PDB file of C-alpha atoms in Angstrom:
ATOM      1  CA  GLU I  16      -6.176   2.567 -14.828  1.00 96.00           C
ATOM      2  CA  ILE I  17      -5.957  -0.429 -14.505  1.00 97.00           C
ATOM      3  CA  VAL I  18      -8.553  -2.297 -12.341  1.00 98.00           C
ATOM      4  CA  LEU I  19      -8.046  -5.329  -9.760  1.00 98.00           C
ATOM      5  CA  THR I  20     -10.034  -7.597  -8.932  1.00 98.00           C
ATOM      6  CA  GLN I  21      -9.644 -10.291  -6.155  1.00 98.00           C
ATOM      7  CA  SER I  22     -11.339 -13.672  -5.858  1.00 97.00           C
ATOM      8  CA  PRO I  23     -12.622 -15.341  -3.463  1.00 97.00           C
ATOM      9  CA  ALA I  24     -13.848 -12.095  -0.578  1.00 98.00           C
ATOM     10  CA  THR I  25     -13.483 -14.356   2.398  1.00 98.00           C
ATOM     11  CA  LEU I  26     -11.812 -17.238   2.027  1.00 98.00           C
ATOM     12  CA  SER I  27     -12.678 -20.156   5.634  1.00 98.00           C
ATOM     13  CA  LEU I  28      -9.810 -23.230   6.133  1.00 98.00           C
ATOM     14  CA  SER I  29      -7.852 -24.660   9.245  1.00 97.00           C
ATOM     15  CA  PRO I  30      -4.910 -24.584  10.269  1.00 97.00           C
ATOM     16  CA  GLY I  31      -2.623 -26.726   7.765  1.00 97.00           C
ATOM     17  CA  GLU I  32      -4.781 -26.073   4.686  1.00 98.00           C
ATOM     18  CA  ARG I  33      -3.969 -25.091   1.148  1.00 98.00           C
ATOM     19  CA  ALA I  34      -5.145 -20.577   0.531  1.00 98.00           C
ATOM     20  CA  THR I  35      -5.163 -20.031  -3.190  1.00 98.00           C
ATOM     21  CA  LEU I  36      -5.383 -16.119  -3.720  1.00 98.00           C
ATOM     22  CA  SER I  37      -6.687 -15.558  -7.224  1.00 98.00           C
ATOM     23  CA  CYS I  38      -6.632 -12.045  -8.713  1.00 98.00           C
ATOM     24  CA  ARG I  39      -7.233 -10.825 -11.752  1.00 98.00           C
ATOM     25  CA  ALA I  40      -5.651  -7.542 -13.478  1.00 98.00           C
ATOM     26  CA  SER I  41      -8.362  -5.630 -16.390  1.00 98.00           C
ATOM     27  CA  GLN I  42      -5.402  -5.366 -18.891  1.00 98.00           C
ATOM     28  CA  SER I  43      -1.483  -7.020 -18.589  1.00 98.00           C
ATOM     29  CA  VAL I  44       0.500  -5.946 -15.909  1.00 97.00           C
ATOM     30  CA  SER I  45       4.130  -8.164 -17.399  1.00 97.00           C
ATOM     31  CA  SER I  46       4.977  -9.205 -14.099  1.00 97.00           C
ATOM     32  CA  TYR I  47       4.262  -5.807 -11.691  1.00 97.00           C
ATOM     33  CA  LEU I  48       1.249  -8.032  -8.988  1.00 98.00           C
ATOM     34  CA  VAL I  49       2.210  -7.293  -5.826  1.00 98.00           C
ATOM     35  CA  TRP I  50       0.857  -8.855  -3.099  1.00 98.00           C
ATOM     36  CA  TYR I  51       0.725  -7.423   0.564  1.00 98.00           C
ATOM     37  CA  GLN I  52      -0.559  -9.253   4.297  1.00 98.00           C
ATOM     38  CA  GLN I  53      -2.275  -6.954   6.771  1.00 98.00           C
ATOM     39  CA  LYS I  54      -3.792  -7.476   9.993  1.00 98.00           C
ATOM     40  CA  PRO I  55      -5.749  -5.678  12.049  1.00 96.00           C
ATOM     41  CA  GLY I  56      -4.340  -2.581  13.603  1.00 96.00           C
ATOM     42  CA  GLN I  57      -1.261  -3.039  11.661  1.00 97.00           C
ATOM     43  CA  ALA I  58       0.094  -1.228   8.495  1.00 98.00           C
ATOM     44  CA  PRO I  59       0.320  -4.010   4.906  1.00 98.00           C
ATOM     45  CA  ARG I  60       3.654  -5.680   5.016  1.00 98.00           C
ATOM     46  CA  LEU I  61       4.646  -6.946   1.565  1.00 97.00           C
ATOM     47  CA  LEU I  62       5.102 -10.629   1.092  1.00 98.00           C
ATOM     48  CA  ILE I  63       5.913 -10.652  -2.601  1.00 97.00           C
ATOM     49  CA  ASN I  64       6.827  -8.582  -6.008  1.00 96.00           C
ATOM     50  CA  ASP I  65       7.011  -8.875  -9.739  1.00 95.00           C
ATOM     51  CA  ALA I  66       4.252 -11.675  -9.039  1.00 97.00           C
ATOM     52  CA  SER I  67       6.926 -14.497  -7.645  1.00 97.00           C
ATOM     53  CA  ASN I  68       9.425 -13.088  -5.782  1.00 97.00           C
ATOM     54  CA  ARG I  69       9.431 -13.586  -1.728  1.00 97.00           C
ATOM     55  CA  ALA I  70       9.887 -10.486   0.406  1.00 96.00           C
ATOM     56  CA  THR I  71      13.063 -10.601   2.937  1.00 95.00           C
ATOM     57  CA  GLY I  72      12.011 -12.609   5.498  1.00 96.00           C
ATOM     58  CA  ILE I  73       8.730 -14.203   4.114  1.00 98.00           C
ATOM     59  CA  PRO I  74       8.673 -17.646   4.639  1.00 98.00           C
ATOM     60  CA  ALA I  75       8.193 -20.266   2.277  1.00 98.00           C
ATOM     61  CA  ARG I  76       5.408 -21.389   2.452  1.00 98.00           C
ATOM     62  CA  PHE I  77       3.956 -17.944   0.909  1.00 98.00           C
ATOM     63  CA  SER I  78       4.381 -18.480  -3.184  1.00 98.00           C
ATOM     64  CA  GLY I  79       2.977 -16.394  -6.198  1.00 98.00           C
ATOM     65  CA  SER I  80       2.295 -17.038  -9.619  1.00 98.00           C
ATOM     66  CA  GLY I  81       1.670 -15.103 -12.979  1.00 98.00           C
ATOM     67  CA  SER I  82       1.742 -13.032 -15.219  1.00 98.00           C
ATOM     68  CA  GLY I  83      -0.909 -10.922 -17.968  1.00 98.00           C
ATOM     69  CA  THR I  84      -3.675 -10.221 -16.480  1.00 98.00           C
ATOM     70  CA  ASP I  85      -3.642 -13.851 -14.204  1.00 98.00           C
ATOM     71  CA  PHE I  86      -2.205 -13.782 -10.985  1.00 98.00           C
ATOM     72  CA  THR I  87      -2.180 -16.282  -8.104  1.00 98.00           C
ATOM     73  CA  LEU I  88      -1.293 -16.217  -3.964  1.00 98.00           C
ATOM     74  CA  THR I  89      -0.576 -19.580  -2.300  1.00 98.00           C
ATOM     75  CA  ILE I  90      -0.097 -20.670   1.351  1.00 98.00           C
ATOM     76  CA  SER I  91       0.939 -24.349   1.248  1.00 98.00           C
ATOM     77  CA  SER I  92      -0.022 -24.886   4.508  1.00 98.00           C
ATOM     78  CA  LEU I  93      -1.962 -21.896   6.338  1.00 98.00           C
ATOM     79  CA  GLU I  94       0.040 -21.136  10.182  1.00 98.00           C
ATOM     80  CA  PRO I  95      -2.519 -19.837  13.003  1.00 97.00           C
ATOM     81  CA  GLU I  96      -0.765 -16.165  12.009  1.00 97.00           C
ATOM     82  CA  ASP I  97      -1.275 -15.998   8.350  1.00 98.00           C
ATOM     83  CA  PHE I  98      -5.089 -14.997   8.462  1.00 98.00           C
ATOM     84  CA  ALA I  99      -5.083 -11.748   8.180  1.00 98.00           C
ATOM     85  CA  VAL I 100      -6.481 -10.033   4.573  1.00 98.00           C
ATOM     86  CA  TYR I 101      -4.736 -10.079   1.298  1.00 98.00           C
ATOM     87  CA  TYR I 102      -4.709  -7.136  -1.342  1.00 98.00           C
ATOM     88  CA  CYS I 103      -2.725  -7.532  -4.556  1.00 98.00           C
ATOM     89  CA  GLN I 104      -1.291  -4.386  -6.400  1.00 98.00           C
ATOM     90  CA  GLN I 105       0.382  -2.963  -9.435  1.00 97.00           C
ATOM     91  CA  ARG I 106       3.397  -1.413 -10.158  1.00 96.00           C
ATOM     92  CA  SER I 107       2.844  -1.563 -14.354  1.00 96.00           C
ATOM     93  CA  ASN I 108       0.971   1.480 -14.561  1.00 94.00           C
ATOM     94  CA  TRP I 109       0.826   4.941 -12.871  1.00 93.00           C
ATOM     95  CA  PRO I 110      -1.544   5.714 -11.444  1.00 95.00           C
ATOM     96  CA  LEU I 111      -0.548   2.547  -8.654  1.00 97.00           C
ATOM     97  CA  THR I 112      -4.328   0.582  -7.754  1.00 98.00           C
ATOM     98  CA  PHE I 113      -5.131  -1.862  -4.990  1.00 98.00           C
ATOM     99  CA  GLY I 114      -7.167  -5.653  -4.937  1.00 98.00           C
ATOM    100  CA  GLY I 115     -10.447  -5.266  -2.618  1.00 98.00           C
ATOM    101  CA  GLY I 116      -8.887  -8.043  -0.669  1.00 98.00           C
ATOM    102  CA  THR I 117      -8.961 -11.719   0.364  1.00 98.00           C
ATOM    103  CA  LYS I 118     -10.172 -12.326   4.570  1.00 98.00           C
ATOM    104  CA  VAL I 119      -8.411 -15.930   4.795  1.00 98.00           C
ATOM    105  CA  GLU I 120     -10.300 -16.291   8.565  1.00 98.00           C
ATOM    106  CA  ILE I 121     -10.022 -19.562  10.563  1.00 96.00           C
ATOM    107  CA  LYS I 122     -13.238 -22.125   9.277  1.00 94.00           C
TER     108      LYS I 122
ATOM    109  CA  GLN F  18      16.088   0.344  10.540  1.00 89.00           C
ATOM    110  CA  LEU F  19      14.683   2.987   8.163  1.00 93.00           C
ATOM    111  CA  GLN F  20      11.144   4.264  10.183  1.00 96.00           C
ATOM    112  CA  LEU F  21       8.368   6.520   9.177  1.00 97.00           C
ATOM    113  CA  GLN F  22       6.023   7.733  11.043  1.00 98.00           C
ATOM    114  CA  GLU F  23       2.996   9.897  11.008  1.00 98.00           C
ATOM    115  CA  SER F  24       2.110  12.942  12.246  1.00 97.00           C
ATOM    116  CA  GLY F  25      -1.296  15.542  12.262  1.00 95.00           C
ATOM    117  CA  PRO F  26      -4.647  16.022  12.833  1.00 95.00           C
ATOM    118  CA  GLY F  27      -6.535  13.744  13.925  1.00 94.00           C
ATOM    119  CA  LEU F  28      -9.902  15.488  13.065  1.00 97.00           C
ATOM    120  CA  VAL F  29     -10.475  17.958  11.045  1.00 98.00           C
ATOM    121  CA  LYS F  30     -14.074  20.104   9.813  1.00 97.00           C
ATOM    122  CA  PRO F  31     -15.436  18.803   6.274  1.00 97.00           C
ATOM    123  CA  ALA F  32     -14.547  21.426   3.533  1.00 97.00           C
ATOM    124  CA  GLU F  33     -10.938  22.729   4.774  1.00 97.00           C
ATOM    125  CA  THR F  34      -7.824  20.872   3.994  1.00 98.00           C
ATOM    126  CA  LEU F  35      -5.934  18.185   5.893  1.00 98.00           C
ATOM    127  CA  SER F  36      -2.123  18.015   6.240  1.00 98.00           C
ATOM    128  CA  LEU F  37      -0.433  15.150   7.317  1.00 98.00           C
ATOM    129  CA  THR F  38       3.552  14.714   7.844  1.00 98.00           C
ATOM    130  CA  CYS F  39       5.490  11.714   7.038  1.00 97.00           C
ATOM    131  CA  THR F  40       9.051  11.981   9.775  1.00 97.00           C
ATOM    132  CA  VAL F  41      12.057   9.420   7.664  1.00 95.00           C
ATOM    133  CA  SER F  42      14.248   8.406  10.228  1.00 95.00           C
ATOM    134  CA  GLY F  43      17.105   6.253   9.756  1.00 92.00           C
ATOM    135  CA  GLY F  44      18.033   7.473   6.594  1.00 89.00           C
ATOM    136  CA  SER F  45      17.842  10.364   4.432  1.00 88.00           C
ATOM    137  CA  ILE F  46      14.802  11.788   0.977  1.00 87.00           C
ATOM    138  CA  SER F  47      17.607  13.881  -0.210  1.00 80.00           C
ATOM    139  CA  SER F  48      20.471  10.985  -0.689  1.00 72.00           C
ATOM    140  CA  SER F  49      18.286   8.353  -1.959  1.00 78.00           C
ATOM    141  CA  ARG F  50      15.713   8.049  -5.581  1.00 88.00           C
ATOM    142  CA  TYR F  51      12.701   6.464  -3.966  1.00 91.00           C
ATOM    143  CA  TYR F  52       9.503   7.226  -4.503  1.00 93.00           C
ATOM    144  CA  TRP F  53       7.460   8.661  -1.346  1.00 94.00           C
ATOM    145  CA  GLY F  54       3.952   7.250  -1.522  1.00 96.00           C
ATOM    146  CA  TRP F  55       0.898   7.895   0.148  1.00 98.00           C
ATOM    147  CA  ILE F  56      -2.168   5.219   1.063  1.00 98.00           C
ATOM    148  CA  ARG F  57      -5.271   5.299   2.687  1.00 98.00           C
ATOM    149  CA  GLN F  58      -7.922   3.309   4.017  1.00 98.00           C
ATOM    150  CA  PRO F  59     -11.769   4.253   5.336  1.00 98.00           C
ATOM    151  CA  PRO F  60     -12.628   2.060   8.106  1.00 97.00           C
ATOM    152  CA  GLY F  61     -13.513  -1.779   6.988  1.00 96.00           C
ATOM    153  CA  LYS F  62     -12.552  -0.910   3.917  1.00 97.00           C
ATOM    154  CA  GLY F  63      -9.569  -1.926   1.263  1.00 98.00           C
ATOM    155  CA  LEU F  64      -6.584   0.150   0.633  1.00 98.00           C
ATOM    156  CA  GLU F  65      -6.136   3.733  -1.788  1.00 98.00           C
ATOM    157  CA  TRP F  66      -2.807   4.451  -3.146  1.00 98.00           C
ATOM    158  CA  ILE F  67      -3.211   8.593  -3.104  1.00 98.00           C
ATOM    159  CA  GLY F  68      -0.050   9.562  -4.430  1.00 97.00           C
ATOM    160  CA  SER F  69       3.527   9.237  -3.876  1.00 95.00           C
ATOM    161  CA  MET F  70       6.463  12.155  -5.133  1.00 93.00           C
ATOM    162  CA  SER F  71      10.206  11.445  -6.752  1.00 86.00           C
ATOM    163  CA  TYR F  72      13.348  11.767  -5.747  1.00 76.00           C
ATOM    164  CA  ASN F  73      12.950  14.566  -7.975  1.00 81.00           C
ATOM    165  CA  GLY F  74       9.899  16.016  -7.659  1.00 85.00           C
ATOM    166  CA  ASP F  75       7.669  14.828  -9.570  1.00 89.00           C
ATOM    167  CA  THR F  76       4.976  13.745  -8.751  1.00 93.00           C
ATOM    168  CA  TYR F  77       2.192  10.534  -9.671  1.00 95.00           C
ATOM    169  CA  PHE F  78      -1.518  10.626  -7.894  1.00 96.00           C
ATOM    170  CA  ASN F  79      -5.133   8.961  -7.804  1.00 97.00           C
ATOM    171  CA  PRO F  80      -6.876  10.120 -10.262  1.00 97.00           C
ATOM    172  CA  SER F  81      -9.948  10.290  -8.376  1.00 97.00           C
ATOM    173  CA  LEU F  82      -8.074  12.183  -6.058  1.00 97.00           C
ATOM    174  CA  LYS F  83      -5.764  14.350  -8.233  1.00 96.00           C
ATOM    175  CA  SER F  84      -7.949  17.493  -8.586  1.00 96.00           C
ATOM    176  CA  ARG F  85      -6.992  17.944  -4.617  1.00 98.00           C
ATOM    177  CA  VAL F  86      -4.054  16.549  -3.234  1.00 98.00           C
ATOM    178  CA  THR F  87      -0.278  17.468  -2.862  1.00 97.00           C
ATOM    179  CA  ILE F  88       2.010  16.288  -1.428  1.00 96.00           C
ATOM    180  CA  SER F  89       6.001  17.762  -1.295  1.00 94.00           C
ATOM    181  CA  ILE F  90       9.305  16.818   0.088  1.00 92.00           C
ATOM    182  CA  ASP F  91      11.839  19.227   2.578  1.00 91.00           C
ATOM    183  CA  THR F  92      14.461  17.531   2.947  1.00 89.00           C
ATOM    184  CA  SER F  93      15.953  19.414   5.243  1.00 91.00           C
ATOM    185  CA  LYS F  94      14.569  17.776   7.827  1.00 94.00           C
ATOM    186  CA  ASN F  95      14.079  14.976   6.180  1.00 93.00           C
ATOM    187  CA  GLN F  96       9.826  14.905   5.503  1.00 95.00           C
ATOM    188  CA  PHE F  97       7.621  14.675   3.408  1.00 94.00           C
ATOM    189  CA  SER F  98       3.807  16.124   3.273  1.00 97.00           C
ATOM    190  CA  LEU F  99       0.236  15.046   2.269  1.00 98.00           C
ATOM    191  CA  LYS F 100      -2.491  17.459   1.783  1.00 98.00           C
ATOM    192  CA  LEU F 101      -5.283  17.295   1.032  1.00 98.00           C
ATOM    193  CA  SER F 102      -8.665  19.571   0.591  1.00 98.00           C
ATOM    194  CA  SER F 103     -11.872  20.264  -0.051  1.00 98.00           C
ATOM    195  CA  LEU F 104     -12.360  16.965   2.764  1.00 98.00           C
ATOM    196  CA  THR F 105     -15.768  15.238   3.605  1.00 98.00           C
ATOM    197  CA  ALA F 106     -16.753  12.210   5.541  1.00 98.00           C
ATOM    198  CA  ALA F 107     -15.630  10.048   2.495  1.00 98.00           C
ATOM    199  CA  ASP F 108     -12.019  11.232   3.808  1.00 98.00           C
ATOM    200  CA  THR F 109     -12.488   9.703   7.141  1.00 98.00           C
ATOM    201  CA  ALA F 110      -9.324   7.021   7.423  1.00 98.00           C
ATOM    202  CA  VAL F 111      -6.157   5.538   8.109  1.00 98.00           C
ATOM    203  CA  TYR F 112      -3.372   7.798   6.005  1.00 98.00           C
ATOM    204  CA  TYR F 113       0.411   5.400   5.682  1.00 98.00           C
ATOM    205  CA  CYS F 114       2.969   7.137   4.034  1.00 98.00           C
ATOM    206  CA  ALA F 115       5.143   4.649   2.682  1.00 97.00           C
ATOM    207  CA  ARG F 116       8.909   4.035   0.475  1.00 94.00           C
ATOM    208  CA  PRO F 117       8.829   0.862  -1.415  1.00 90.00           C
ATOM    209  CA  SER F 118      11.952  -1.233  -1.239  1.00 88.00           C
ATOM    210  CA  GLN F 119      13.818   0.295  -5.103  1.00 86.00           C
ATOM    211  CA  GLN F 120      15.090   3.043  -6.211  1.00 84.00           C
ATOM    212  CA  LEU F 121      13.498   4.280  -8.707  1.00 82.00           C
ATOM    213  CA  VAL F 122      10.665   1.659  -8.693  1.00 83.00           C
ATOM    214  CA  GLY F 123       7.299   3.299  -7.672  1.00 83.00           C
ATOM    215  CA  GLY F 124       4.373   1.426  -6.095  1.00 86.00           C
ATOM    216  CA  VAL F 125       6.726  -2.172  -5.019  1.00 93.00           C
ATOM    217  CA  PHE F 126       5.675  -0.846  -0.695  1.00 96.00           C
ATOM    218  CA  ASP F 127       8.165  -2.158   1.885  1.00 94.00           C
ATOM    219  CA  SER F 128       8.310   0.184   4.746  1.00 95.00           C
ATOM    220  CA  TRP F 129       5.519   1.557   6.090  1.00 97.00           C
ATOM    221  CA  GLY F 130       4.802   4.200   8.717  1.00 98.00           C
ATOM    222  CA  GLN F 131       2.033   3.006  11.680  1.00 97.00           C
ATOM    223  CA  GLY F 132      -0.709   4.428   9.695  1.00 98.00           C
ATOM    224  CA  THR F 133      -2.927   7.730  11.746  1.00 98.00           C
ATOM    225  CA  LEU F 134      -6.475   8.074  11.426  1.00 98.00           C
ATOM    226  CA  VAL F 135      -8.000  11.475  10.404  1.00 98.00           C
ATOM    227  CA  THR F 136     -12.280  11.635  11.070  1.00 98.00           C
ATOM    228  CA  VAL F 137     -14.055  14.076   8.603  1.00 98.00           C
ATOM    229  CA  SER F 138     -16.391  15.385  10.917  1.00 97.00           C
ATOM    230  CA  SER F 139     -17.983  18.910  12.077  1.00 95.00           C
TER     231      SER F 139
END
């Protein structure tokens, strides 16, 4: 089973700042890494597929990078609606696994 | 537009079996080659993948739950279902059904149900 470790657990930033979230895999997942955003009381929302491909309707301020074991989700300039929890998930191997999440909170 | 809706009991007793159904509208389960999935989230915690069932009946499970999980598809009702047996308080969670964005690809979930909270308590 591939373990995904996300850091930091919490990121305290102000609107307009840049957010950099990390996801590290216990073994290579190639580029098969997915990012989701989740707000309280809502289902997760797909942001990024295959490490760097934005899902339909996702603003350009969200970008993903990385391959192998180290991945990054960057939000170039935080909007008020971006404060949420972000999860990475690998689809390289069954079983599918999620990281523990990074909460982006308002500073 | 594809919609998924979970249904089932909100409260179940320890040691019993949970049965949840996901009703799919706006698309046909039988005419597509998707890996339909179940994911859960304990209150205040992260996401945990439970399992997925492919269009041709293949199933994949979280090893930690495998012995207790059954997933099935009812094409006549356009539904897929989850059964989780031998429940404990640790199974208390919001349960989501979901579908990937692409056929023949597991795990890129872009369509989700709203989630249903299941509490395990006597």
